[in-house]
Tab-separated table of C-alpha atoms and ligand atoms in Angstrom:
chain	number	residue	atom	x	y	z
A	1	UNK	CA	0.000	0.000	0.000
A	2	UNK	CA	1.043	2.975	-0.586
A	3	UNK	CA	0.795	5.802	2.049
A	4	UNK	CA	-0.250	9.230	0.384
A	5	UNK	CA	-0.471	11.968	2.606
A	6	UNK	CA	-3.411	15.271	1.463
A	7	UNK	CA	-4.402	17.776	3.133
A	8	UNK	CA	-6.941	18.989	0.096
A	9	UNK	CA	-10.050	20.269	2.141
A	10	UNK	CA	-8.111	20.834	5.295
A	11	UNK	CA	-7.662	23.990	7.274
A	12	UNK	CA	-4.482	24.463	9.457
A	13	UNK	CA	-3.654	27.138	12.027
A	14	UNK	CA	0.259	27.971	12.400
A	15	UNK	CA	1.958	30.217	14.434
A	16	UNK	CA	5.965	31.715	13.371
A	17	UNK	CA	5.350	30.633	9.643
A	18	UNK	CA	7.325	33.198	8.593
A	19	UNK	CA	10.547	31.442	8.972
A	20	UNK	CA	12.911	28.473	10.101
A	21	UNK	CA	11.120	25.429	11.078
A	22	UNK	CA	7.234	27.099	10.865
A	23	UNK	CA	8.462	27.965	7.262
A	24	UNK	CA	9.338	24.354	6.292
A	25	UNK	CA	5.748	23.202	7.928
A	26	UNK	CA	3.845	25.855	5.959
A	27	UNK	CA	5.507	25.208	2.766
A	28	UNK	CA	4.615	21.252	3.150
A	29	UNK	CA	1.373	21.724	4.219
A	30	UNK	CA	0.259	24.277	1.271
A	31	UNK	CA	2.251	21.550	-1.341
A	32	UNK	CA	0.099	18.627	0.778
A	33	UNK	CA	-3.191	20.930	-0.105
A	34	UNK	CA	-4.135	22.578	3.130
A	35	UNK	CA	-5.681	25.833	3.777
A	36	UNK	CA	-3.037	27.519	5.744
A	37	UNK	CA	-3.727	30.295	8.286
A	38	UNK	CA	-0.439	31.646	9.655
A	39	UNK	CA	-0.836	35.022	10.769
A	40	UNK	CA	2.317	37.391	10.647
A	41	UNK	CA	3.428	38.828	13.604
A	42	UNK	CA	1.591	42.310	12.561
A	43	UNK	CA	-1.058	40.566	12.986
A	44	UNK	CA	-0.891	38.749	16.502
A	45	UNK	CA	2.120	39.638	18.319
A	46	UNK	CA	2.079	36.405	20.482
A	47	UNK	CA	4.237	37.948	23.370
A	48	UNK	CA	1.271	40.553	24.035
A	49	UNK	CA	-2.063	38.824	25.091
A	50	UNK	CA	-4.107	41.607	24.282
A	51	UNK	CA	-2.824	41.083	20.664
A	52	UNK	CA	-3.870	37.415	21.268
A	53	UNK	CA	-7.118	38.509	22.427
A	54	UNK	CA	-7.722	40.904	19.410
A	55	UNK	CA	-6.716	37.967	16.951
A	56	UNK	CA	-9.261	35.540	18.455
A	57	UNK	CA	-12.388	38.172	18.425
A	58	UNK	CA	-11.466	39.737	14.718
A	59	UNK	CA	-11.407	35.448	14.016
A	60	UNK	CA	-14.321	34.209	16.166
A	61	UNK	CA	-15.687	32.416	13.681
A	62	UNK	CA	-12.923	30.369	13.052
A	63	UNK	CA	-12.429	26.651	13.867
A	64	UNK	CA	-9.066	24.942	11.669
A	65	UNK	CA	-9.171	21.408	11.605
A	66	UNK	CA	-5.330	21.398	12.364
A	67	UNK	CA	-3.608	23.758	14.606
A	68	UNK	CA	0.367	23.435	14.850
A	69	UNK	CA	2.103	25.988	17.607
A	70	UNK	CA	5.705	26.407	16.099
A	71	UNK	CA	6.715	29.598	17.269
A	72	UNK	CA	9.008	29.992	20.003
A	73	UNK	CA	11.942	32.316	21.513
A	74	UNK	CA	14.885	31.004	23.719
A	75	UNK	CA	16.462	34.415	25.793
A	76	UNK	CA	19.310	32.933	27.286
A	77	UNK	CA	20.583	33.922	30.795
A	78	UNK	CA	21.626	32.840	33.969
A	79	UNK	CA	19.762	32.840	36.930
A	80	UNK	CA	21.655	35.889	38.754
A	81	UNK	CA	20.812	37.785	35.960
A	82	UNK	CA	17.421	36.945	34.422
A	83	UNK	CA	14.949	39.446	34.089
A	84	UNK	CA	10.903	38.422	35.277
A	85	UNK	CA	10.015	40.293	31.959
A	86	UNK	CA	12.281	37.989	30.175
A	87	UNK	CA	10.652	34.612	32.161
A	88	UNK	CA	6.785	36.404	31.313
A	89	UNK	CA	7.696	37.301	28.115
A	90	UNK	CA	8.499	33.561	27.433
A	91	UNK	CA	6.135	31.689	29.125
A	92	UNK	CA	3.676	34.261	26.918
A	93	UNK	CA	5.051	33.327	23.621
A	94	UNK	CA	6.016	29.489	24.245
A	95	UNK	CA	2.928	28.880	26.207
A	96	UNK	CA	0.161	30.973	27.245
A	97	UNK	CA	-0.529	32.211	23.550
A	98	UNK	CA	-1.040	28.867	22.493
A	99	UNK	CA	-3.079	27.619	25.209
A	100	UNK	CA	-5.413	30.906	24.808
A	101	UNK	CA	-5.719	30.162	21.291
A	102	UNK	CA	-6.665	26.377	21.310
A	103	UNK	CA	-8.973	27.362	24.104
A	104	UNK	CA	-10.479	29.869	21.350
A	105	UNK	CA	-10.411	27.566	18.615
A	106	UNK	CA	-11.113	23.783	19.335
A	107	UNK	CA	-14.947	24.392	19.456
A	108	UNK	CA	-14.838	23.324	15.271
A	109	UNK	CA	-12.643	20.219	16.248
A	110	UNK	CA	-15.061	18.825	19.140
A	111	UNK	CA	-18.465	19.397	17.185
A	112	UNK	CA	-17.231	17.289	14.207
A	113	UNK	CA	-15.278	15.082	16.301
A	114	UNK	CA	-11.822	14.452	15.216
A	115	UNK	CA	-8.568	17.059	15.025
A	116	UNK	CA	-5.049	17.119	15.520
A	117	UNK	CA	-3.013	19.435	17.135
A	118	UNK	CA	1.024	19.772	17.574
A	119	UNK	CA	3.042	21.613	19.457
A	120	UNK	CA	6.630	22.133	18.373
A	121	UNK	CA	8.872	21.717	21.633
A	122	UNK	CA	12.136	20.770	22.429
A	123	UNK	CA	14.992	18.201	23.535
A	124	UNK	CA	15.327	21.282	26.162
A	125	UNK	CA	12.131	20.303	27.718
A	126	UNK	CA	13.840	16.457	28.271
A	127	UNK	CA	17.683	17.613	28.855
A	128	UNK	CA	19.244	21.467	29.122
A	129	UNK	CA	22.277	23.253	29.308
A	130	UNK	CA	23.386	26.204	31.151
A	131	UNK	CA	21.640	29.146	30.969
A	132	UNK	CA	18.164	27.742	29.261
A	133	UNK	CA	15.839	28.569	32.494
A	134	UNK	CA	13.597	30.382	30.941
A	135	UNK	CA	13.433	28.333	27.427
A	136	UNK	CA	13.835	24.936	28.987
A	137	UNK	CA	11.058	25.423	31.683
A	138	UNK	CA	8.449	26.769	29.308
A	139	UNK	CA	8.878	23.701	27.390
A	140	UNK	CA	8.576	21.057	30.027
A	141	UNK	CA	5.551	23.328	30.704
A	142	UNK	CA	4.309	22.798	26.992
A	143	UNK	CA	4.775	18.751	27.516
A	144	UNK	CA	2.330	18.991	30.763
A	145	UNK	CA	-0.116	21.029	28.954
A	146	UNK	CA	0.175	18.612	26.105
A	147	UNK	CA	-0.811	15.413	28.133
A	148	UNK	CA	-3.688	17.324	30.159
A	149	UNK	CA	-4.760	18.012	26.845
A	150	UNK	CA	-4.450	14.681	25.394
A	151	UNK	CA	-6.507	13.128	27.844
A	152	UNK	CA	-9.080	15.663	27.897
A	153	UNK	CA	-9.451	15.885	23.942
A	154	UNK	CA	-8.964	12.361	23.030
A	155	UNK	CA	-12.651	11.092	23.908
A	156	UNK	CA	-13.493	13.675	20.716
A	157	UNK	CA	-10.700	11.970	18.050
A	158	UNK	CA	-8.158	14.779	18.511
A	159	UNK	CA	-4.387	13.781	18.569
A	160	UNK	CA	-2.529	15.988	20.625
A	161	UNK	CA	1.236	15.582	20.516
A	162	UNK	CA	4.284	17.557	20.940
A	163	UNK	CA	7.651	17.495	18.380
A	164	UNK	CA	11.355	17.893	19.978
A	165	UNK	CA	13.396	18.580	17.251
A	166	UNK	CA	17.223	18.476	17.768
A	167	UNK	CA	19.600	20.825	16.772
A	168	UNK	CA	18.065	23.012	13.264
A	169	UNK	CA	20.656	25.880	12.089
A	170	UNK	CA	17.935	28.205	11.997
A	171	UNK	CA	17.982	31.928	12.971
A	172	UNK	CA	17.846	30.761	16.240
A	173	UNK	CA	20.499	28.517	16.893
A	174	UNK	CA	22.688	30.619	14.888
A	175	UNK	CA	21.417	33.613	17.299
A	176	UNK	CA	22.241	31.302	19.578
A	177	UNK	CA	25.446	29.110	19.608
A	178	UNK	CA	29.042	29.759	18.283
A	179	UNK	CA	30.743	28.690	15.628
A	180	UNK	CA	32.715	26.592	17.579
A	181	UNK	CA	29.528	25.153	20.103
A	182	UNK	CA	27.657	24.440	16.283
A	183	UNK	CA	30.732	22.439	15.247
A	184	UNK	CA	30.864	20.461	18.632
A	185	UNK	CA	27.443	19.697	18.951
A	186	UNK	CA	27.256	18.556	15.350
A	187	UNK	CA	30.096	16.156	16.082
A	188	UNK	CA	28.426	14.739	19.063
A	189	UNK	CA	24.783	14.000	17.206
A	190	UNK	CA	24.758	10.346	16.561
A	191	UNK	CA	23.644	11.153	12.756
A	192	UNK	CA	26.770	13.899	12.794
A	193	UNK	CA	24.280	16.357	11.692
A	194	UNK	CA	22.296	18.693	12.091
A	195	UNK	CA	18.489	18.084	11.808
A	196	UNK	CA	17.001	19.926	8.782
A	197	UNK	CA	13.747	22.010	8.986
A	198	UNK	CA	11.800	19.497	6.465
A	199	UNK	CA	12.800	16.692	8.619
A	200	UNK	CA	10.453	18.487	11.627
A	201	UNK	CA	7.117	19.228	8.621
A	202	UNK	CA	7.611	15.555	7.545
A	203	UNK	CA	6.859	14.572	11.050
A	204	UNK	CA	4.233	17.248	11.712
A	205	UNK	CA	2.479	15.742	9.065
A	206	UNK	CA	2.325	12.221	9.893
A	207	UNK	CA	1.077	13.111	12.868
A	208	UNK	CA	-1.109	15.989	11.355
A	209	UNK	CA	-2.574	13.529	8.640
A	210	UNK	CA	-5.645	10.284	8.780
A	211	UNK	CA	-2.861	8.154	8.999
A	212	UNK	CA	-2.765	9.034	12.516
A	213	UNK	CA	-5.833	7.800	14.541
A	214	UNK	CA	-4.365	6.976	17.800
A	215	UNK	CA	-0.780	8.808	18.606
A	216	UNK	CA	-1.571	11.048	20.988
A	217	UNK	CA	0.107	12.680	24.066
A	218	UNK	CA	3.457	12.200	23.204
A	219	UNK	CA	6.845	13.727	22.900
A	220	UNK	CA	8.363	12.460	20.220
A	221	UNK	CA	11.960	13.574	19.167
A	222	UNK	CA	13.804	14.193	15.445
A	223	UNK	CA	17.352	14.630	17.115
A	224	UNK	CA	19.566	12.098	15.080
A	225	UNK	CA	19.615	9.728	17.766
A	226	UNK	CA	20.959	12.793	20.296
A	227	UNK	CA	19.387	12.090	23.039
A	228	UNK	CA	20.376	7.913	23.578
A	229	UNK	CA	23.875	8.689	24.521
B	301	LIG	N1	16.261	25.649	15.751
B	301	LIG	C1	16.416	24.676	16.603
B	301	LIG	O1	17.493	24.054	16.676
B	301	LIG	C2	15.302	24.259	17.509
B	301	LIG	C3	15.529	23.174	18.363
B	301	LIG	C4	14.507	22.769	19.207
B	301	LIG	C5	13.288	23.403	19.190
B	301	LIG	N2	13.074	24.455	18.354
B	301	LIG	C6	11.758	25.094	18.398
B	301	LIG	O2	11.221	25.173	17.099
B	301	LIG	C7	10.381	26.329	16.981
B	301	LIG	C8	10.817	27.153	15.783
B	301	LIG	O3	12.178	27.507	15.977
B	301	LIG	P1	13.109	28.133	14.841
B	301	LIG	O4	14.463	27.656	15.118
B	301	LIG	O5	12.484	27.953	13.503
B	301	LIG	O6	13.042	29.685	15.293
B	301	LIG	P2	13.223	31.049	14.509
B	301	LIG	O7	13.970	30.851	13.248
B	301	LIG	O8	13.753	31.997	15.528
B	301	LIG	O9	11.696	31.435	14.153
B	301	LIG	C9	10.813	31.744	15.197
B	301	LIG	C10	9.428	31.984	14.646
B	301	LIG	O10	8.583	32.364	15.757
B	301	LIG	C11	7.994	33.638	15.459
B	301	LIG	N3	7.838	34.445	16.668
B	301	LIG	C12	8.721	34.618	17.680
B	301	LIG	N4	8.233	35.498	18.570
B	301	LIG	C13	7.015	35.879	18.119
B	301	LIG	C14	6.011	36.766	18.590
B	301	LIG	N5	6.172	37.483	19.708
B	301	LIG	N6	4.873	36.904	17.871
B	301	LIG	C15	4.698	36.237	16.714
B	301	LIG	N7	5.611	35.382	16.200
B	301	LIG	C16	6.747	35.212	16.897
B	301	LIG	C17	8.973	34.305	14.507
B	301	LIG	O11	8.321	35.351	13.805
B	301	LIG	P3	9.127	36.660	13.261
B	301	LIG	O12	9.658	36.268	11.909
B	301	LIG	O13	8.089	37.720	13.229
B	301	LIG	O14	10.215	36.958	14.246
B	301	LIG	C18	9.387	33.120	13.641
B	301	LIG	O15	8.401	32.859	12.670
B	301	LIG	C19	10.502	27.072	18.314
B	301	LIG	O16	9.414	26.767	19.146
B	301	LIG	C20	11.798	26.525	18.908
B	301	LIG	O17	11.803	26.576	20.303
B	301	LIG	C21	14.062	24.905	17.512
């Protein structure tokens, strides 16, 4: 048999589209035939709830049958020195935003009974490194709203699942890590490098697609084997 995945007739709800990793899942979706909804962030600044808020009333209506929460920031510091604006401002955009939204939004998903939704984490919520208390907190938060989720969703066929990818060279990670930290971390991935952005959309939509009926609640990783040593 051969697997063919379509999206034709489908409408998916994406946040940070506009680049990196959210780029690569937009692109496959509109190639797979979905009806992509990824607003810019002119249009919802996720770190400002009232922005959030606006979004959700202008789009009341609205109900995608897919919602994927991609966009994320990582403000590194250590703990003498972080800011609470900094911790807020990240729990807003890795978290809250997304939980406000699907709270908005899964009405369309219960009434006709089956939906997926994915939220792109992190190996930081599983492992960290120095530094990551604001980034690697927020996403161990994502994996517990993820599971509550799950089990409260799943009696209405929705999948809820969260995506760790490994090490992308993305804006981030370039923002991010040195040249020399890039080099040995690439060295140390079992694969000896990087992950690629379509490697994180071709998993977003297996688990987006019919082909998946009953994965739900977990954190699955694309890290190149990373995170068995
Ligand atoms: N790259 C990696 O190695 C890696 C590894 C593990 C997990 N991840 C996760 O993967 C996701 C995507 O990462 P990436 O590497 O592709 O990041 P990126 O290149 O920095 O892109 C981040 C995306 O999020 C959007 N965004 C950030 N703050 C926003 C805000 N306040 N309002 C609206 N949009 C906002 C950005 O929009 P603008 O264009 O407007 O800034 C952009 O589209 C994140 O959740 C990240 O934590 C990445």
């Amino acid at each position: 048999m051969i697997m063919e995945i379509n999206f034709n007739g489908k409408s998916v709800f994406l946040t940070g589209g506009s680049r990196g990793i959210g780029k690569a899942i937009k692109d496959r979706f509109i190639e797979n035939g979905a009806e992509v909804a990824a607003p810019k962030r002119e249009e919802m600044d996720l770190s400002d709830d009232g922005s959030v808020r606006k979004y959700i009333v202008k789009n009341s209506e609205y109900s995608p049958d897919i919602m994927v929460f991609n966009a994320g920031i990582n403000l590194i510091s250590p703990i003498e020195e972080i800011k609470a604006e900094d911790l807020i401002k990240t729990y807003q955009v890795n978290l809250f935003s997304s939980l406000r939204l699907i709270s908005a939004f899964v009405k369309g998903q219960k009434l006709k009974g089956e939906g997926k939704i994915v939220f792109i984490s992190s190996l930081y919520s599983m492992v960290s490194r120095e530094g990551r208390l604001a980034y690697s907190s927020s996403k161990n938060a994502v994996t517990g709203a993820m599971k509550t989720l799950a089990l409260e969703l799943a009696p209405f066929n929705i999948m809820v699942n969260c995506i760790a990818p490994g090490y992308v060279m993305t804006e981030m990670t370039k923002k991010n890590l040195s040249g020399e930290e890039i080099e040995s971390i690439s060295r140390s991935i079992p694969t000896r490098r990087f992950q690629t952005e379509e490697e994180i959309a071709d998993l977003t939509m297996f688990l987006c697609s019919d082909f998946n009926k009953s994965i739900t609640g977990q954190l699955i990783a694309v890290d190149g084997g990373f995170l068995c040593r």
